[in-house]
Coordinates of C-alpha atoms in Angstrom, one line a residue:
X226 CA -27.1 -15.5 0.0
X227 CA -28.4 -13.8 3.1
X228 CA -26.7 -10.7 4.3
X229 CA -23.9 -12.3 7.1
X230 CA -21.1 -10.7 8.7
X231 CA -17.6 -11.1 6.9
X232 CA -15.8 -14.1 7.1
X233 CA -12.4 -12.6 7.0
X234 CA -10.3 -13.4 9.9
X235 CA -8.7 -9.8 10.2
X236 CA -12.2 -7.9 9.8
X237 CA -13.3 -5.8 12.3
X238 CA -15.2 -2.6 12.5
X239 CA -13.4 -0.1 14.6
X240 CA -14.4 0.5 18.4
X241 CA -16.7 -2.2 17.9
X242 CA -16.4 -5.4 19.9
X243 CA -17.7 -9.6 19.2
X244 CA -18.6 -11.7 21.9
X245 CA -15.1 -13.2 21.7
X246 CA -13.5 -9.7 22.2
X247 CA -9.1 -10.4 23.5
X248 CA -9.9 -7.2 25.3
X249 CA -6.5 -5.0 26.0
X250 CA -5.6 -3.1 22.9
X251 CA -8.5 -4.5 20.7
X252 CA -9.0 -1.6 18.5
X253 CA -12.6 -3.6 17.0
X254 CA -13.2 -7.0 16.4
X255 CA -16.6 -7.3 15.2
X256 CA -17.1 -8.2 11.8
X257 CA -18.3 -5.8 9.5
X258 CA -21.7 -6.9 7.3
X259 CA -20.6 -9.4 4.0
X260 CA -21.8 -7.1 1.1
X261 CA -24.8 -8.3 -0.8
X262 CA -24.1 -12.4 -2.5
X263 CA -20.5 -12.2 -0.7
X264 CA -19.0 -13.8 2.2
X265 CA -16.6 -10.8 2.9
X266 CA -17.3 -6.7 3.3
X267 CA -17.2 -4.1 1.0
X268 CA -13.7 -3.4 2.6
X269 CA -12.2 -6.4 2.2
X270 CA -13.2 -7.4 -1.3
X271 CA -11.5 -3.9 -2.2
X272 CA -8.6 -5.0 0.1
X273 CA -8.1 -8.2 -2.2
X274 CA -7.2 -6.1 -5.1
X275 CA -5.1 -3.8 -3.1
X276 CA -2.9 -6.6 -1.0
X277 CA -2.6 -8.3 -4.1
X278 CA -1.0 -5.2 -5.8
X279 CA 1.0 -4.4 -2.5
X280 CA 2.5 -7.8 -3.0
X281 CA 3.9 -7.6 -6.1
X282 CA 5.2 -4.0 -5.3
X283 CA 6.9 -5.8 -2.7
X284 CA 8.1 -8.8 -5.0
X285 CA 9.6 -5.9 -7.5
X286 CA 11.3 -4.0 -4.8
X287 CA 12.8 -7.4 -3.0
X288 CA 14.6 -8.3 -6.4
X289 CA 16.0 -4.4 -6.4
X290 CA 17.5 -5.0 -3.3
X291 CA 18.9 -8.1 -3.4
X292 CA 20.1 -7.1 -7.2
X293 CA 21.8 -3.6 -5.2
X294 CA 23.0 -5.9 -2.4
X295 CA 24.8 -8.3 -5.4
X296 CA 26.7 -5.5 -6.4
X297 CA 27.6 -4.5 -3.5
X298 CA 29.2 -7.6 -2.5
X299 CA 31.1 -7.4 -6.0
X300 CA 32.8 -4.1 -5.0
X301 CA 33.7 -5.1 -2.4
X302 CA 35.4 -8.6 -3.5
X303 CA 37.4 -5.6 -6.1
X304 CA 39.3 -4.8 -3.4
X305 CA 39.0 -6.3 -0.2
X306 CA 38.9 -10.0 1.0
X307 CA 35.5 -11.2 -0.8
X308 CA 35.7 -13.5 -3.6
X309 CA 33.3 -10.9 -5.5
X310 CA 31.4 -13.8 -6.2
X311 CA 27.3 -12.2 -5.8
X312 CA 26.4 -13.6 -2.0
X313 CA 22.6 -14.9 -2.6
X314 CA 20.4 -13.6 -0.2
X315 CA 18.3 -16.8 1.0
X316 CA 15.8 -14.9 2.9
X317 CA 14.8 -12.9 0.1
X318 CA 14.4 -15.1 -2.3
X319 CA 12.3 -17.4 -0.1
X320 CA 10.2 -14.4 0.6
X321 CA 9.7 -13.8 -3.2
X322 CA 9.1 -17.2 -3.7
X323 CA 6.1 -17.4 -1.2
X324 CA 4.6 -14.3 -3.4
X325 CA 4.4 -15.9 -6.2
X326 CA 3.5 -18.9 -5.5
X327 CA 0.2 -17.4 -3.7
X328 CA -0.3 -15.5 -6.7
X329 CA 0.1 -18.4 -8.9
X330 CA -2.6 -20.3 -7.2
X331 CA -4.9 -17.8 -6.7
X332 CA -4.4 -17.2 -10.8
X333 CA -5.1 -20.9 -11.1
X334 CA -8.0 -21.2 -9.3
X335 CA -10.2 -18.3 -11.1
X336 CA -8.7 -19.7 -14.7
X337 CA -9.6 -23.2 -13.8
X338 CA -13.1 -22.4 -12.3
X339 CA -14.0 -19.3 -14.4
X340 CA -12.0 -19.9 -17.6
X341 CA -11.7 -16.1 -18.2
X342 CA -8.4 -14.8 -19.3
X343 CA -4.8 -15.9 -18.7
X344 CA -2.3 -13.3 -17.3
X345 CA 1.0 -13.0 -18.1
X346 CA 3.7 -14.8 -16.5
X347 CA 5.0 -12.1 -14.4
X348 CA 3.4 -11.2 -10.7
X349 CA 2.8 -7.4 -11.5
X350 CA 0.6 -8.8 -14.3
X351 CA -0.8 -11.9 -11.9
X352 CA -1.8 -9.5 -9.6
X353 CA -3.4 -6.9 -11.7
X354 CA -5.7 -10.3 -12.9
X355 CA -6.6 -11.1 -8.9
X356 CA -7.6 -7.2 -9.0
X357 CA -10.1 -8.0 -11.6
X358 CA -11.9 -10.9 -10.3
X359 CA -12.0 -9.7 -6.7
X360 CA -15.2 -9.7 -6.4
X361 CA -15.6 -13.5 -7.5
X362 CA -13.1 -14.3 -5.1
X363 CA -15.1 -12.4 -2.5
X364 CA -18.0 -14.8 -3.3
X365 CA -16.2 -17.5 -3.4
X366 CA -16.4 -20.3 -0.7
X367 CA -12.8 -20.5 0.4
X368 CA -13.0 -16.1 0.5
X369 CA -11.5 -15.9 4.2
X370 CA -8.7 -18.0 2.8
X371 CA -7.9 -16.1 0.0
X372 CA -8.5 -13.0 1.7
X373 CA -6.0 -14.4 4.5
X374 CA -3.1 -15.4 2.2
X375 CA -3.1 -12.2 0.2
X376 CA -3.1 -10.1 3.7
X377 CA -0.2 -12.1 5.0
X378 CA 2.3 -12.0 2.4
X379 CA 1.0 -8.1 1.6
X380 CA 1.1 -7.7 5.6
X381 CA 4.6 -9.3 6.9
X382 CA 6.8 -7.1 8.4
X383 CA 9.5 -9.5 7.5
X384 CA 8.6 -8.8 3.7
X385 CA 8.5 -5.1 4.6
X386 CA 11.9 -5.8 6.0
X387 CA 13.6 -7.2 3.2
X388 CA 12.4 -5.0 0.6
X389 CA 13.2 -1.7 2.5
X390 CA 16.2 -3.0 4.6
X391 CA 17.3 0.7 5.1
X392 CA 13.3 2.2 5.7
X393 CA 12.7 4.2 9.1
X394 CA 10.3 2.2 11.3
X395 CA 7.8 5.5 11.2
X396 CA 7.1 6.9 7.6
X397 CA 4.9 10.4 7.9
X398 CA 2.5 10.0 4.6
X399 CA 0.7 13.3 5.4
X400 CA -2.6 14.7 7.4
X401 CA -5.5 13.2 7.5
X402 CA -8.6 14.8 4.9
X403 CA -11.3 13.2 5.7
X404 CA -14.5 15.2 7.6
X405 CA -15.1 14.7 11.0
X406 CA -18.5 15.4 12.6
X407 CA -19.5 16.0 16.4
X408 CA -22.0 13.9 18.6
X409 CA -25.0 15.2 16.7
X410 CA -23.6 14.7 13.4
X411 CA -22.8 18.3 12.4
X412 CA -19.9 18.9 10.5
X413 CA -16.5 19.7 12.1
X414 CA -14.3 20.1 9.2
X415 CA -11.1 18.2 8.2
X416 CA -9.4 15.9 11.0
X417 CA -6.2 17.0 9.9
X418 CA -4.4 14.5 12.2
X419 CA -0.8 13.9 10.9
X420 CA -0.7 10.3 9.4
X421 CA 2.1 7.7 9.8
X422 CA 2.8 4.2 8.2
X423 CA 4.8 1.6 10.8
X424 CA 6.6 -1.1 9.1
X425 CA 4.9 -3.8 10.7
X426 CA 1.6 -2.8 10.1
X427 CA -0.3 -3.2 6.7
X428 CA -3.1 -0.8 7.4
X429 CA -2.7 2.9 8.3
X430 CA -4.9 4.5 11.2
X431 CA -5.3 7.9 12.0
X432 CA -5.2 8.6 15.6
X433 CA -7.6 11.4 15.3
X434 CA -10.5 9.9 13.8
X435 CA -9.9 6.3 13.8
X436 CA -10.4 5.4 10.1
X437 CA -8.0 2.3 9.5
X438 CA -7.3 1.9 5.9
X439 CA -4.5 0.5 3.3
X440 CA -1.8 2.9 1.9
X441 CA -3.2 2.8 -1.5
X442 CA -6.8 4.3 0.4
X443 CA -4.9 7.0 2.0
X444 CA -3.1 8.2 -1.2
X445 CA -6.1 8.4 -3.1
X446 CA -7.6 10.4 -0.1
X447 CA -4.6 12.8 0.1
X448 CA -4.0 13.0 -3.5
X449 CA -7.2 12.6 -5.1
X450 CA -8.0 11.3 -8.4
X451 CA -10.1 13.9 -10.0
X452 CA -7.3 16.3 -10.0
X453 CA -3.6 15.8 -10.4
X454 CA -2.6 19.2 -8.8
X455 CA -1.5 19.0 -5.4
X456 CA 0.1 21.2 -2.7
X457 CA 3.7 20.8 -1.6
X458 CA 2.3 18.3 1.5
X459 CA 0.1 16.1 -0.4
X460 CA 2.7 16.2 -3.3
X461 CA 5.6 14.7 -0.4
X462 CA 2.7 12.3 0.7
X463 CA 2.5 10.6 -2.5
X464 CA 6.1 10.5 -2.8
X465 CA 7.0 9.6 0.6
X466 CA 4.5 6.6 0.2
X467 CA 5.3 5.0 -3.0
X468 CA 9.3 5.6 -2.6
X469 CA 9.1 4.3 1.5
X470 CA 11.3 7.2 2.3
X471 CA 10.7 10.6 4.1
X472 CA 9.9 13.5 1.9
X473 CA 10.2 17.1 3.0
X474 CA 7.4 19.2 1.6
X475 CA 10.1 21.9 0.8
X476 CA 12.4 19.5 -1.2
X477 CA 9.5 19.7 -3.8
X478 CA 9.7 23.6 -3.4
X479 CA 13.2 23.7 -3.6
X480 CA 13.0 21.2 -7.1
X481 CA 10.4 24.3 -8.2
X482 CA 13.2 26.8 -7.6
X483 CA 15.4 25.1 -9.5
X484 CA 13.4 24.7 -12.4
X485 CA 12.7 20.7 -12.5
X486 CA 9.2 21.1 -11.8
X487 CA 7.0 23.7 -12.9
X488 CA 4.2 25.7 -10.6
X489 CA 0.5 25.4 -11.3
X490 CA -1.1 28.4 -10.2
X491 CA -2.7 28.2 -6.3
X492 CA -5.5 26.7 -4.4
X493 CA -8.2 28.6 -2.3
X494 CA -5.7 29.1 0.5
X495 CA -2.9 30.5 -1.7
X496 CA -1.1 27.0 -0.9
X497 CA 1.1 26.8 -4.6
X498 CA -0.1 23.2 -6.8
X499 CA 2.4 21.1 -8.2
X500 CA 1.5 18.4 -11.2
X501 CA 1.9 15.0 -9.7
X502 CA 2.5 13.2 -12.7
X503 CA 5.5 15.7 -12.7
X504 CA 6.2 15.2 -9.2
X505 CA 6.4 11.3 -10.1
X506 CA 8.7 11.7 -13.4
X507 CA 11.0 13.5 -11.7
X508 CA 11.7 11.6 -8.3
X509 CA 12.1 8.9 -10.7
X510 CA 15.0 10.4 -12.8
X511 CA 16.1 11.1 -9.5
X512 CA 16.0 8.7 -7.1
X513 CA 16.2 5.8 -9.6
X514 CA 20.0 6.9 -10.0
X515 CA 20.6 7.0 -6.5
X516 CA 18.8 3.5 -5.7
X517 CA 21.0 1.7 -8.9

């Protein structure tokens, strides 16, 4: 297959513009190049993999709620003027429903045209096998469709919504670490822009430098997977971003001076490293309690 621009409908390259530009706030609608024998970019056949996995987060942490929302309504039938009868939640579980069911097909299609595998029935484990074929599926003739039904169930606000009923609107997820260069291309050092993730938006940008990417991009850019120390910031970063809540770097200092977590030395710039595993274990133990 000749090198073509991605077929994706929501591909773009930023501040670049197609012939069929909306104008206004078009932040780049041009098409980025389909890597070599696909029909979609680099970007997007990673994105595949990662909306598939942000959909069955969102699937896990829909049935959390609604199980927290259950017994909520039972207390309250203990002693006020509910039944206590659990009060279904319709719009969740139609929300969870249309996640699995594009998992399911997109399961059925590589088993029934590839014949590799069978995953679990269970949608962490459905989209875990998506992950893996990703690149098939990025070949694939029907690969803006695909790509277009995992970004719209990964990508709803209204699925945002329902699994983090009581999330801000504007989650801070830390600075931005990625070099930025001048006109000439020299080197300017780190962008450092602070980084936010909106609700209603699937992809992160960075106001400073532009870059547009998924949260599970930005994490591994803040927290890096060669190492698993990390300062106080990048340490809230991760939290903040796989709990959907604000994390104050100096909660994690404060959970060091009171002996849950242990300090790891310090960096270059005397900033004092945490383990995030550690980190992870704990809010867990933690915050686990709190949510149940």
């Amino acid at each position: 297959m000749r090198n073509t621009l991605c077929i994706a409908d929501h591909c773009g390259t930023p501040n670049q513009h197609g012939e069929h530009c909306p104008g206004n706030a078009c932040r780049g609608c041009l098409p980025r190049r389909a890597a070599d024998g696909l029909r979609l970019c680099d970007v997007d056949t990673r994105r595949l993999a990662e909306d598939a996995r942000t959909a069955a987060i969102l699937y896990e942490d829909m049935g959390l709620t609604l199980i927290r929302a259950q017994n909520g309504s039972q207390r309250i039938g203990a002693g006020g003027s509910h039944s206590g009868a659990p009060v279904p939640d319709d719009d969740g579980m139609e929300a969870r429903s249309a996640i699995r069911v594009t998992l399911v097909s997109l399961c059925r299609l590589i088993l029934d045209e590839r014949g590799i595998g069978r995953p679990a029935d269970d949608v962490p484990a459905m989209a875990a096998y998506i992950g893996r074929h990703a690149t098939w599926l990025a070949a694939h003739p029907a690969a803006d469709e695909h790509a277009k039904d995992l970004r719209d169930i990964a990508g709803d606000r209204r699925n945002w919504s329902l699994a983090y009923p009581s999330g801000s609107d504007r989650l801070y997820i830390g600075d931005c670490p990625l070099l930025v260069a001048d006109l000439d291309g020299s080197n300017e050092g780190l962008c450092g822009t602070r980084l936010y993730a909106y609700g209603d938006q699937p992809l992160i940008q960075c106001q400073g430098c532009g870059t547009e990417e998924t949260v599970e991009w930005w994490q591994r850019e803040i927290v890096g997977e060669a190492t698993r120390l990390v300062d106080a910031y990048a340490g809230a970063a991760d939290l903040a971003m796989r709990w959907s809540r604000p994390v104050d770097p100096a909660l994690i200092r404060k959970w060091a001076q009171l002996g849950k977590v242990a300090r790891h030395g310090q960096d270059g710039k005397r900033r004092t490293l945490y383990d995030v595993d550690e980190l992870r274990r704990y809010a867990e133990q933690v915050w686990a309690c709190v949510a149940a």
